[in-house]
XYZ file of C-alpha atoms in Angstrom:
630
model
C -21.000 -18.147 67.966
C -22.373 -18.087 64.585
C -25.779 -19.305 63.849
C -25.172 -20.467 59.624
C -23.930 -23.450 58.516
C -20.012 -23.673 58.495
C -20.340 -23.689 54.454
C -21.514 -20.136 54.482
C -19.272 -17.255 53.698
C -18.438 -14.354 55.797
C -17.387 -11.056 54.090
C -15.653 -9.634 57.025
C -16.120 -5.875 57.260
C -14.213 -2.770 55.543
C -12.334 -1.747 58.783
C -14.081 -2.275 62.028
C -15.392 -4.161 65.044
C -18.420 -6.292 65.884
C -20.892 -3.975 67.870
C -24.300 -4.178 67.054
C -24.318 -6.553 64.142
C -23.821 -10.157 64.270
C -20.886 -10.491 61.594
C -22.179 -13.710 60.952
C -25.200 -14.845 60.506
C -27.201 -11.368 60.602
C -27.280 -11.073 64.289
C -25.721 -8.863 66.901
C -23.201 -12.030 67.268
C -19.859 -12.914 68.184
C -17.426 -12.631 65.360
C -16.066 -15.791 65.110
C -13.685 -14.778 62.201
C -12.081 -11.842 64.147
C -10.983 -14.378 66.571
C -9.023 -16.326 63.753
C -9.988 -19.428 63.848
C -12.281 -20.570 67.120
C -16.355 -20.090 67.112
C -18.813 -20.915 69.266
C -20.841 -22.698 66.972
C -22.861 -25.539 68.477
C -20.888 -24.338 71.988
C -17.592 -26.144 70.397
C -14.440 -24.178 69.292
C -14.420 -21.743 71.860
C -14.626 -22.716 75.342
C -13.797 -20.696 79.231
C -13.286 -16.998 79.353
C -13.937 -14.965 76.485
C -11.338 -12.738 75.211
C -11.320 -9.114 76.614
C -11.079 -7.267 72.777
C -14.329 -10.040 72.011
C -16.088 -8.466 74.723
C -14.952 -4.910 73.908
C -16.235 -5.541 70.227
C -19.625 -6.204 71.965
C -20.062 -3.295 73.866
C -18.327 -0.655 72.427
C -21.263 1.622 70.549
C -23.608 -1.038 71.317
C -27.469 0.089 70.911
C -29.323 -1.138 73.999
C -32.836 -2.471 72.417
C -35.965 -1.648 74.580
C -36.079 -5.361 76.110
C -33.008 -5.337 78.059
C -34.467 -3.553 80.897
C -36.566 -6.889 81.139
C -33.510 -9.156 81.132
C -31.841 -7.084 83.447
C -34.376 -7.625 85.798
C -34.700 -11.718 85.491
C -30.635 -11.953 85.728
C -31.514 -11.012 89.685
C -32.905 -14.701 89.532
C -29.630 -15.873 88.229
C -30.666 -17.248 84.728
C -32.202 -15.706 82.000
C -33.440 -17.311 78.657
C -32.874 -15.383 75.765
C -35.110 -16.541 72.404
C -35.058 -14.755 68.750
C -34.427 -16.268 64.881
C -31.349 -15.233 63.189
C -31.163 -11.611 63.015
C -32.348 -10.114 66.009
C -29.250 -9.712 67.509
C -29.075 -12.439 70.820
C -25.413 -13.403 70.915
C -23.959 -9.272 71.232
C -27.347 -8.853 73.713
C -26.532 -11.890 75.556
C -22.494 -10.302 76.301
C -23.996 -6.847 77.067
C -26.458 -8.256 79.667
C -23.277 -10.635 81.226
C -20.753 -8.031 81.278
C -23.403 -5.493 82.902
C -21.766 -2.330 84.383
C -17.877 -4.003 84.377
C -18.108 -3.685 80.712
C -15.113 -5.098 78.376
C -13.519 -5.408 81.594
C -16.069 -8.230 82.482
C -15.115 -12.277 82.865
C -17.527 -13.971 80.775
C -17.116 -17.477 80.799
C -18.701 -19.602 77.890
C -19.710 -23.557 78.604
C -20.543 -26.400 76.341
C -24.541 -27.042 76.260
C -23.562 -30.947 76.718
C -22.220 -30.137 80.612
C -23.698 -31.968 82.882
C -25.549 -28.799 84.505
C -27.166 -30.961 87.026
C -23.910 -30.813 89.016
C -21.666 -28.181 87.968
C -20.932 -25.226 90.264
C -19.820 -22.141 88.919
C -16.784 -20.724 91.481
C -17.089 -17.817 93.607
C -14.910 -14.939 91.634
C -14.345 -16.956 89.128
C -16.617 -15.232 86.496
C -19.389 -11.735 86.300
C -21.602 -14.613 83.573
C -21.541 -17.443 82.295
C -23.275 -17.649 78.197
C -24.774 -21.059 76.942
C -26.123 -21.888 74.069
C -28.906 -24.551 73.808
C -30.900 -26.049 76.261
C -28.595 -27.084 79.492
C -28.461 -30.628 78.168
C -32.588 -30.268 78.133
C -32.679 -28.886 81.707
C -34.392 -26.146 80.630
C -37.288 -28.079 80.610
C -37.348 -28.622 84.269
C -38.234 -25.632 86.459
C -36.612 -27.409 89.517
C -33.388 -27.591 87.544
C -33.534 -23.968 86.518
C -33.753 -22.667 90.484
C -31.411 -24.772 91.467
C -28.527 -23.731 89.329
C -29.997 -19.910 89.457
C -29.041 -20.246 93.532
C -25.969 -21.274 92.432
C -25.250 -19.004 90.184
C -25.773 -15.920 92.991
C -24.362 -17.492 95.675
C -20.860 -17.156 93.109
C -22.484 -13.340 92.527
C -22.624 -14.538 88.985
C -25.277 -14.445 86.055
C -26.008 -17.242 83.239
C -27.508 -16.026 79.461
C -28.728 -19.226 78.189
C -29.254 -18.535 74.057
C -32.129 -20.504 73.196
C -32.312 -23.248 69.687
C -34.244 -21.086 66.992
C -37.542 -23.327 67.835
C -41.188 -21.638 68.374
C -42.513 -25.207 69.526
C -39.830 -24.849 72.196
C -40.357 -21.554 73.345
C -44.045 -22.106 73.635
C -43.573 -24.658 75.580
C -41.670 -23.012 78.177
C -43.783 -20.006 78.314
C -47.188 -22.282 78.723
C -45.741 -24.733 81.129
C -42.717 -23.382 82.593
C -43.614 -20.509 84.668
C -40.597 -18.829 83.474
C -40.706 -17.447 80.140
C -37.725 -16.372 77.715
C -37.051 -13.082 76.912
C -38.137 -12.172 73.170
C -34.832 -10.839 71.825
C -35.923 -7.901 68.875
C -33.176 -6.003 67.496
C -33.071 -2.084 67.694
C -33.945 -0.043 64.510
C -31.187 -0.750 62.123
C -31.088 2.710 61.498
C -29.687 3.218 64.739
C -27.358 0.682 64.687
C -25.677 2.296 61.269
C -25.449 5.535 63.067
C -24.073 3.694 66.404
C -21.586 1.802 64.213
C -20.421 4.818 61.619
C -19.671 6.965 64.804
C -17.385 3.758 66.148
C -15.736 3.579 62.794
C -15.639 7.152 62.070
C -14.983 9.386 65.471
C -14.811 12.544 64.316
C -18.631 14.420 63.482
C -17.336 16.394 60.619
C -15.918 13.390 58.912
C -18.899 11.866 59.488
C -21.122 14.357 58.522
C -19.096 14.398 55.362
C -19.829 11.139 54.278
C -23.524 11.367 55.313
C -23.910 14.398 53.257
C -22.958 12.440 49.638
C -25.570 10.488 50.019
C -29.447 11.125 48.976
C -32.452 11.602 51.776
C -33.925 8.302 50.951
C -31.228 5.908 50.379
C -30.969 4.957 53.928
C -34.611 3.804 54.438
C -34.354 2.167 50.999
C -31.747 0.095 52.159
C -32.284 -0.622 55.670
C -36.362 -0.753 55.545
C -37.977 -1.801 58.661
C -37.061 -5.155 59.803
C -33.250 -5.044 58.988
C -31.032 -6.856 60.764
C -28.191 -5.210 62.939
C -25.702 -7.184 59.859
C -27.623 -5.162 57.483
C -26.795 -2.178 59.348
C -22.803 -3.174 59.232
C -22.991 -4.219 55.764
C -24.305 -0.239 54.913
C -22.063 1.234 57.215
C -18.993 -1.208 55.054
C -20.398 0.001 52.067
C -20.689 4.072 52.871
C -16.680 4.006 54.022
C -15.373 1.675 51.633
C -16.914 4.496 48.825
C -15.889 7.708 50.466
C -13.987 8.547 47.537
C -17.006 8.893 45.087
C -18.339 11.753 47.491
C -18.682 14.702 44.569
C -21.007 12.334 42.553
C -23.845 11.465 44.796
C -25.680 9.762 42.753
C -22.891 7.308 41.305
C -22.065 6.835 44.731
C -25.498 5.968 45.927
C -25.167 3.448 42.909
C -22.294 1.653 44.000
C -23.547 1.516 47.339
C -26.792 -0.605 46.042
C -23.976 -2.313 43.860
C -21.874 -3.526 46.961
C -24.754 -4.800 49.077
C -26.778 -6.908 45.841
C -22.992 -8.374 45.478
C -22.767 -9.403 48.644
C -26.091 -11.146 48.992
C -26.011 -12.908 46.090
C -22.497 -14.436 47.350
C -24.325 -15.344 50.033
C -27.148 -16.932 48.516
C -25.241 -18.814 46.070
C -24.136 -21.560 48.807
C -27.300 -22.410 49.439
C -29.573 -21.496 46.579
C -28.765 -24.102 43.541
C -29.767 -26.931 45.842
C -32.362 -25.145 47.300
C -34.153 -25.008 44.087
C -34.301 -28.567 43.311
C -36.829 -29.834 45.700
C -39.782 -28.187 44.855
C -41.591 -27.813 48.144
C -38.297 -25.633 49.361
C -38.490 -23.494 46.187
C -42.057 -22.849 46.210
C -42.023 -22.068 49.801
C -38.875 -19.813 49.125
C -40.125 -18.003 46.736
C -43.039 -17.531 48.063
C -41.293 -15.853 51.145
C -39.256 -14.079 49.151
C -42.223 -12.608 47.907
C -44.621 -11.837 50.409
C -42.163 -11.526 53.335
C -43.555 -9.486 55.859
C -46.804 -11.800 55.670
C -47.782 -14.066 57.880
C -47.082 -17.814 57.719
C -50.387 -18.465 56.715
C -50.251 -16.107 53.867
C -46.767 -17.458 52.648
C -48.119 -21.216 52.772
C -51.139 -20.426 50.509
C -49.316 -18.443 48.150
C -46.740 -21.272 47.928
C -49.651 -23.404 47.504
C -50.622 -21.172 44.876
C -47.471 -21.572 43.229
C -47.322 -25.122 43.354
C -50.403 -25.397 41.522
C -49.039 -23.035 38.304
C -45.807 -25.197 38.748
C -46.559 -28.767 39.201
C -50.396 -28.542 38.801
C -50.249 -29.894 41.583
C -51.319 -29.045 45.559
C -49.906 -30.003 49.226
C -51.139 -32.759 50.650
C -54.940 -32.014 51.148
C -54.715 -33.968 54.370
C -52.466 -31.617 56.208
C -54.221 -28.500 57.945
C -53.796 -24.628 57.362
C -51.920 -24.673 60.655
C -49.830 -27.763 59.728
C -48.698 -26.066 56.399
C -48.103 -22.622 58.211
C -45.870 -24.710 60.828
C -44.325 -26.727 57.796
C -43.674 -23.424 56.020
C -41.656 -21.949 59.168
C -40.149 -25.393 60.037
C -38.836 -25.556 56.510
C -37.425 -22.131 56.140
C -35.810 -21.856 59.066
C -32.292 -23.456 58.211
C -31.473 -20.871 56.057
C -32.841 -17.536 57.947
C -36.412 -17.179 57.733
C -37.894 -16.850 60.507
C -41.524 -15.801 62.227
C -41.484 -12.392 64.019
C -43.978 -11.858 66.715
C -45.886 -8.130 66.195
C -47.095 -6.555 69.226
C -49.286 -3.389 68.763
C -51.115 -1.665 71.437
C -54.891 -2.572 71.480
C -54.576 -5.663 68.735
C -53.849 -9.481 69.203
C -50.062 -10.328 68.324
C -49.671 -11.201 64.595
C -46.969 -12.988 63.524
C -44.596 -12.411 60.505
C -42.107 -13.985 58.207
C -38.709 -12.180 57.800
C -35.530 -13.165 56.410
C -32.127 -12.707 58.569
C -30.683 -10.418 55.816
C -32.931 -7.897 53.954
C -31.125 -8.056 50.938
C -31.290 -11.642 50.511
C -35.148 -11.309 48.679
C -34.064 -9.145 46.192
C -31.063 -11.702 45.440
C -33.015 -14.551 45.629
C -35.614 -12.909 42.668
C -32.868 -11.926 40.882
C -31.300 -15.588 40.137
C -34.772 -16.723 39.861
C -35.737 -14.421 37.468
C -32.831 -15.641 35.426
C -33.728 -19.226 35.567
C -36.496 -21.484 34.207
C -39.239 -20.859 36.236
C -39.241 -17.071 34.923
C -42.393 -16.973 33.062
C -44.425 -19.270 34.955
C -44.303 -16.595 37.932
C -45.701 -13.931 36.046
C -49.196 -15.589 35.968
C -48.703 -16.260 39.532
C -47.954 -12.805 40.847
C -50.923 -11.127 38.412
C -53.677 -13.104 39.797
C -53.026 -12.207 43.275
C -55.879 -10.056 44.426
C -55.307 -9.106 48.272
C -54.217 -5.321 47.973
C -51.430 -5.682 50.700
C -49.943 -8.726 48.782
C -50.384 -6.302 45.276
C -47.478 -4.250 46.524
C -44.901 -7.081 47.181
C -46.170 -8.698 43.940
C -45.592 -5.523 41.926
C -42.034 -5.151 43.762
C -41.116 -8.845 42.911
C -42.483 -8.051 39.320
C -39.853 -5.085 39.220
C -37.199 -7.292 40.070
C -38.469 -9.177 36.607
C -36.911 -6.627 34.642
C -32.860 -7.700 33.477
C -29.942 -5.398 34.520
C -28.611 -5.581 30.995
C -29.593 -2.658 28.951
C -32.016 -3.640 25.930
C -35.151 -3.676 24.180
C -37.973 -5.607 25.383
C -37.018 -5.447 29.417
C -40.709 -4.468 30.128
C -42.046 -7.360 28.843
C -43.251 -9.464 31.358
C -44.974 -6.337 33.001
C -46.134 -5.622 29.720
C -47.746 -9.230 29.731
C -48.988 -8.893 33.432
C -50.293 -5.930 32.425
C -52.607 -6.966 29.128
C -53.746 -10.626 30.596
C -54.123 -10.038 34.440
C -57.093 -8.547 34.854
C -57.850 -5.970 37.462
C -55.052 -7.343 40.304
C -52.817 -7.927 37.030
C -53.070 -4.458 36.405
C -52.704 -3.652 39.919
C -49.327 -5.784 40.154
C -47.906 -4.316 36.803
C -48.555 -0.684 37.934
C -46.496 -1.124 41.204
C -43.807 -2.814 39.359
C -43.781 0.339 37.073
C -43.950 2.565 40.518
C -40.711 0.447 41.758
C -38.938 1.527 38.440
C -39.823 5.123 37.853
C -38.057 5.574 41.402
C -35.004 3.186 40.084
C -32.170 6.022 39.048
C -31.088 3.461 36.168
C -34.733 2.430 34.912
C -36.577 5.790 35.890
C -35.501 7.089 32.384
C -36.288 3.876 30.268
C -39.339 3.009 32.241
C -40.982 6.594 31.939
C -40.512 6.803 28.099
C -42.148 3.345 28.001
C -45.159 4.845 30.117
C -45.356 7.555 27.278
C -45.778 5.253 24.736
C -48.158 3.850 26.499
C -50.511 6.308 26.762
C -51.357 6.601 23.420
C -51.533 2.648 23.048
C -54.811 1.225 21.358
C -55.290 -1.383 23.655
C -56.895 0.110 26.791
C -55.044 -1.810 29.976
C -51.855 -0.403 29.001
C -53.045 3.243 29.074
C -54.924 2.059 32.593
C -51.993 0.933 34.321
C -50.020 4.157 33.044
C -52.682 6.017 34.796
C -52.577 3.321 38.022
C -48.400 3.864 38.035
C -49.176 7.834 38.741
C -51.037 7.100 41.688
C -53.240 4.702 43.845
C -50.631 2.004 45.533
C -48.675 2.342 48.840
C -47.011 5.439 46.710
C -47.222 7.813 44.000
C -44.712 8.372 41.113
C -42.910 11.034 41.278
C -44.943 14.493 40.903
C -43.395 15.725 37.283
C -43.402 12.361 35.724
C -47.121 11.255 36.699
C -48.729 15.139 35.618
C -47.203 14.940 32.217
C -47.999 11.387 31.587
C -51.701 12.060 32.676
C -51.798 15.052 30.311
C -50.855 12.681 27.715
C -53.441 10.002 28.699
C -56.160 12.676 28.964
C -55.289 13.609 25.422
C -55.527 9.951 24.285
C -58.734 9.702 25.856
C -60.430 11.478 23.215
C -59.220 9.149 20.549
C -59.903 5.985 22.560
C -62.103 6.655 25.121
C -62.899 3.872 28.386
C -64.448 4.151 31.688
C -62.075 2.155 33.227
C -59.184 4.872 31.865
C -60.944 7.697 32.577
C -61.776 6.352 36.365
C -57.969 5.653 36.859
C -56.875 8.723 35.514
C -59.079 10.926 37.982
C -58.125 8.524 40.559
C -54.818 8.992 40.421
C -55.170 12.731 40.358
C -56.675 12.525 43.396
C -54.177 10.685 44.902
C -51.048 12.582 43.976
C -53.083 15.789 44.892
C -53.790 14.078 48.496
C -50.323 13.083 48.641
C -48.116 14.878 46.658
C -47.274 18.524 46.697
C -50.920 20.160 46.378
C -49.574 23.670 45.698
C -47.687 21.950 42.787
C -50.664 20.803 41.494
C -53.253 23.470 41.165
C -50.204 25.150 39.648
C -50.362 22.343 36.632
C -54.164 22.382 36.981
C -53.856 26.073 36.295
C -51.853 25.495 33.184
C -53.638 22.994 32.198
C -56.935 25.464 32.041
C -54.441 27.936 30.107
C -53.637 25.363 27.081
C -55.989 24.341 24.110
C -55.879 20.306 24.344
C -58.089 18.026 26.437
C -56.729 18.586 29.534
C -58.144 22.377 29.979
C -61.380 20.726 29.613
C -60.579 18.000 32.409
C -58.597 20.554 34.632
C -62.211 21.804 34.922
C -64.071 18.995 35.344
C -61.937 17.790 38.441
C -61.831 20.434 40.095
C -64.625 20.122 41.967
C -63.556 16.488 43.220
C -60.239 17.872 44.016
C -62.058 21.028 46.405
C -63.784 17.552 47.994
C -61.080 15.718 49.005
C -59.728 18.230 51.878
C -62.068 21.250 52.021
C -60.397 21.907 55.676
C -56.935 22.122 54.080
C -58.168 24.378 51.348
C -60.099 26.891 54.368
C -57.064 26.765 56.298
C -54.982 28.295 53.544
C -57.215 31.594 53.345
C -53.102 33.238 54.298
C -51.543 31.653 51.858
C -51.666 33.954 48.823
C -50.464 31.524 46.034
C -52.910 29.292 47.307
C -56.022 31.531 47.645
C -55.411 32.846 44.303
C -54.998 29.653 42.538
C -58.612 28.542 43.873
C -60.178 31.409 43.357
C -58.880 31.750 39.407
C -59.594 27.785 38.643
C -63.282 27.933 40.032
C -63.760 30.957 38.370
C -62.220 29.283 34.989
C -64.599 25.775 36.330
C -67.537 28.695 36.075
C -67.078 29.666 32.816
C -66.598 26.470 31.066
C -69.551 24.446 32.714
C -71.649 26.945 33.908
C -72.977 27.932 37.240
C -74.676 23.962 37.991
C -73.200 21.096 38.775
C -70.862 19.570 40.979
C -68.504 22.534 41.834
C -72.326 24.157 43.133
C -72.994 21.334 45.299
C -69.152 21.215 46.289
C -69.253 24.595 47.357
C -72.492 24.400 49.235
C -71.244 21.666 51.139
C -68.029 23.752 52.010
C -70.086 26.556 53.824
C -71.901 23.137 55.721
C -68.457 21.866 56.890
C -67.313 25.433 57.522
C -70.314 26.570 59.284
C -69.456 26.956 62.965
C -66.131 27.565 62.446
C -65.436 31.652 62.198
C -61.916 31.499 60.355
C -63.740 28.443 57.881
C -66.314 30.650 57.517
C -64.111 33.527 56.954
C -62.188 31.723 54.107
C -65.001 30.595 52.207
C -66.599 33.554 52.351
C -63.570 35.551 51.078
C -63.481 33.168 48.520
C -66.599 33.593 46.995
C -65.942 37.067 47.047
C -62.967 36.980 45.229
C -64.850 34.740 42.477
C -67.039 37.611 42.607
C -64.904 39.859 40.780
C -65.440 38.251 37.491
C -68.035 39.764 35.931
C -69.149 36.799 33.819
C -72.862 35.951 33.663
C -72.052 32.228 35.182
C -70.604 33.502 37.991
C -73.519 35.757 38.937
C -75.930 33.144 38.578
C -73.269 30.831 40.505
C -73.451 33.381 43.209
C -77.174 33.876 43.168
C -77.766 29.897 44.067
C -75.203 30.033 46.680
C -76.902 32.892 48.309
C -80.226 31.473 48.092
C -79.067 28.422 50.182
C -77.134 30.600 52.733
């Protein structure tokens, strides 16, 4: 019952069954190439009783997604309609619902969607469900029609899954007019499906465990982010077994498991990609998915807009209406596994969003881009995007720029986003740099780059060095971003600008809010201890840094590293600037927020104290304006 074209290729997995996944196609699916030969594509192929080890592949370790509960309750009608794009999972969902509580021991029957439904009868005993897939021959349509063969259906004690076309229009309809609307089919977190599907393959906890344990903390989300598909989750699990023999190097391993998935998708992609890319409405609306998936319809229709325009110089028709091209857009996409997610969140209106089937097919789809003629015309497309959500995916896509082949000159086109893009050009290059500081086989290459950078003449590159430290949807990792500030900081006296300096603090700021704090003050500390620049900075922050969480530095008052860190760096803030300033009105407005509060109070207080110790003139006068405003 695969939903791709009969062209594209299936790698079949390393060593196990179909539960959870959707071997073809992306979804939790039959597997038409276990049964050698027959599908159920279309309904042909593959017609009566399903095999009992199909079935079995089904529900064995299958991951019951929060819906069914829903669908369990409409089968009591006798029919239920199932809708969801490729990916979510409807063909393994639609066998779990049929075979119910008889499991793999279940008869499920499939039937053609060009039976004449009108008449047929299902037989008493004959079968637990019956799975269709299409529209009854357009019956579905007609509510009458529906009843009817529902009381049919349980007067043979019998249940019918009908698996709708991948069509919005068609859904909508039914749910407006119908009176008896389909069940939204979303797959479970592919997370849970991997660990479902490595316990099938891999029974034993301690075996498992083993082969969890070679792997780093965040490859999983890397790999499966939110919005993979159930195949995702079988293509990881394929990929973890098939390198269980690379378990002492971790990191190598972790490599080739990245290495196995990109090879995959682009093997994928390649059936359909080269003629993709010839008609230019499909590429611009492809890459603009690829993009800025996770958008909404809208937002991938005027960025492919957007990219027309650099391309051709040329716009959609003007005629056709922001909800025409958003329809277009979907309409378009959808042959080769876009689709439009529906997002539900309590207290907001549904949004919709594009995804693709497979979440490593974006990645492969830059990457042969990237390689190909339209290269450096996307660069001044992705740096003049300004919305700060889009920034991220533009910076990522930017990333993806850079060639596998080692070199010089592989930062070029961030270099070139980065000097002609103007603030959201900066913006886009800086998140492309955050994407490859975290890359184990760029991190290296990509930070001595920053480095350079730093010290650079021309002031955007030393701004987005400062930007990659801090300020996106992440931060760079903690000793990479405090060094490369020090540097910047030092640079700053040589070639001083505002719009430097402001990135700089901001991005202090930002690793300190995010980032280990304790490993900061330590560097701040350090900083205060060494003759460049940065003792003079360390200072000057400080007070800005006291601001951003004045509850989280009152609630460490038992933390003794901490407490003493504070204390020394305000007393060091003391004597360089004197007893004025911001760290005076910062620590006036700590007794306000603590005042009330006897623990708050408590810290400050023993704070102050402490800074008390030092005998230098600032700090008495320091002291004296605090008390006066007590």
């Amino acid at each position: 019952m695969p939903e791709t074209s009969s062209s594209e290729p299936v790698n079949p997995p390393h060593l196990y069954i179909a539960v959870n996944n959707g071997l073809i196609g992306g979804n939790q699916s039959l597997s038409s190439h276990l049964l050698a030969g027959p599908d159920l594509r279309n309904g042909r192929g593959l017609r009566g009783r399903l095999p009992a080890s199909l079935l079995a592949d089904a529900v064995e370790g299958f991951v019951t997604p929060d819906w069914m509960a829903s669908a369990q309750k409409k089968s009591r009608n006798g029919i239920v309609l199932l809708a969801g794009g490729r990916g979510t999972g409807r063909q393994t969902a639609a066998l779990n619902l049929l075979c119910g509580t008889h499991g793999a021991a279940a008869s499920v029957h499939h039937l053609d969607d060009d039976l004449d439904f009108g008449t047929w009868r299902p037989i008493l005993g004959e079968a637990n469900g019956y799975l269709v897939e299409g529209t009854l021959g357009g019956l579905v349509r007609n509510r009458a029609a529906l009843t009817s063969i529902g009381s049919r259906l349980l007067e043979a004690d019998a249940a019918m899954v009908v698996i709708l076309p991948d069509d919005p229009e068609l859904v909508a309809q039914l749910e407006d007019f119908l009176g008896m609307a389909p069940v939204h089919c979303t797959p479970p977190v592919a997370e849970q499906i991997f660990h479902a599907k490595l316990a099938a393959a891999v029974p034993g906890e301690e075996a498992r465990q083993r082969l969890l344990d070679g792997l780093p903390a965040e490859l999983l989300p890397e790999i499966l982010p939110p919005g993979a598909s159930p195949r995702d989750a079988l293509d990881v699990v394929d990929a973890v077994i098939a390198t269980a023999e690379s378990l002492e190097a971790a990191g190598t391993r972790a490599a080739r498991i990245r290495g196995i998935l990109a090879e995959r998708a682009d093997r994928e992609i390649a059936v359909f990609l080269p003629s993709w890319l010839e008609d230019p409405q499909a590429r611009n609306a492809l890459i603009a998915a690829v993009v800025f998936t996770g958008s909404s319809p809208q937002t991938i229709a005027e960025q492919a807009e957007r990219l027309s325009l650099k391309v051709e110089g040329a716009s959609c028709d003007p005629g056709i209406s922001n909800r025409g091209r958003q329809h277009s857009i979907s309409a378009l996409l959808r042959p080769i596994g876009v689709r439009t997610d529906m997002v539900r969140r309590p207290g907001r209106s549904p949004e919709t969003r594009v995804a693709f089937a497979r979440c490593q097919w974006p990645g492969a789809i830059l990457r042969h881009v990237w390689r190909g003629p339209l290269a450096d015309l996307l660069v001044p497309w992705l740096r003049s995007v300004e919305e700060r959500e889009l920034i991220e995916r533009a910076g990522w896509a930017l990333a993806m720029s850079v060639p596998p082949e080692r070199g010089t000159g592989r930062l070029n086109r961030i270099r070139v986003c980065a000097m002609s893009g103007g603030p959201s050009g900066r913006a886009v290059a800086a998140k492309a740099l955050r994407v490859l500081v975290n890359d184990p086989d760029l991190s290296r290459e990509t930070a001595g780059q920053l480095g350079s950078w730093a010290y650079e003449r021309d002031w955007p590159l030393r701004c987005v060095a400062a930007l990659t430290c801090g300020g996106g949807s992440e931060i760079a990792p903690l000793g990479l971003a405090l060094g490369l500030m020090r540097k910047l900081i030092r640079g700053a006296e040589v070639e001083p600008h505002r719009y430097v300096d402001r990135a700089v603090d901001n991005a202090l700021l930002d690793l300190f809010r995010r980032g280990d704090r304790r490993a900061v003050l330590r560097v701040l500390r350090a900083w205060t201890e060494s003759e460049g620049a940065e003792a003079g900075y360390a200072t000057y922050i400080l007070p800005k840094l006291l601001r951003c969480d004045l509850a989280w530095f009152g609630a460490q008052f038992a933390d003794d590293e901490v407490f003493a860190l504070t204390v020394l760096l305000i007393r060091r803030t003391l004597r360089a600037r004197g007893p004025g300033g911001t760290l005076r009105d910062t620590m006036l407005r700590w007794h306000r927020v603590a005042a009330g509060d006897s623990k708050h109070e408590a810290a400050v207080d023993a704070v102050l104290f402490a800074v008390g110790d030092d005998r230098h003139p600032n700090v008495g006068r320091f002291l004296d304006v605090i008390n006066r405003h007590d």
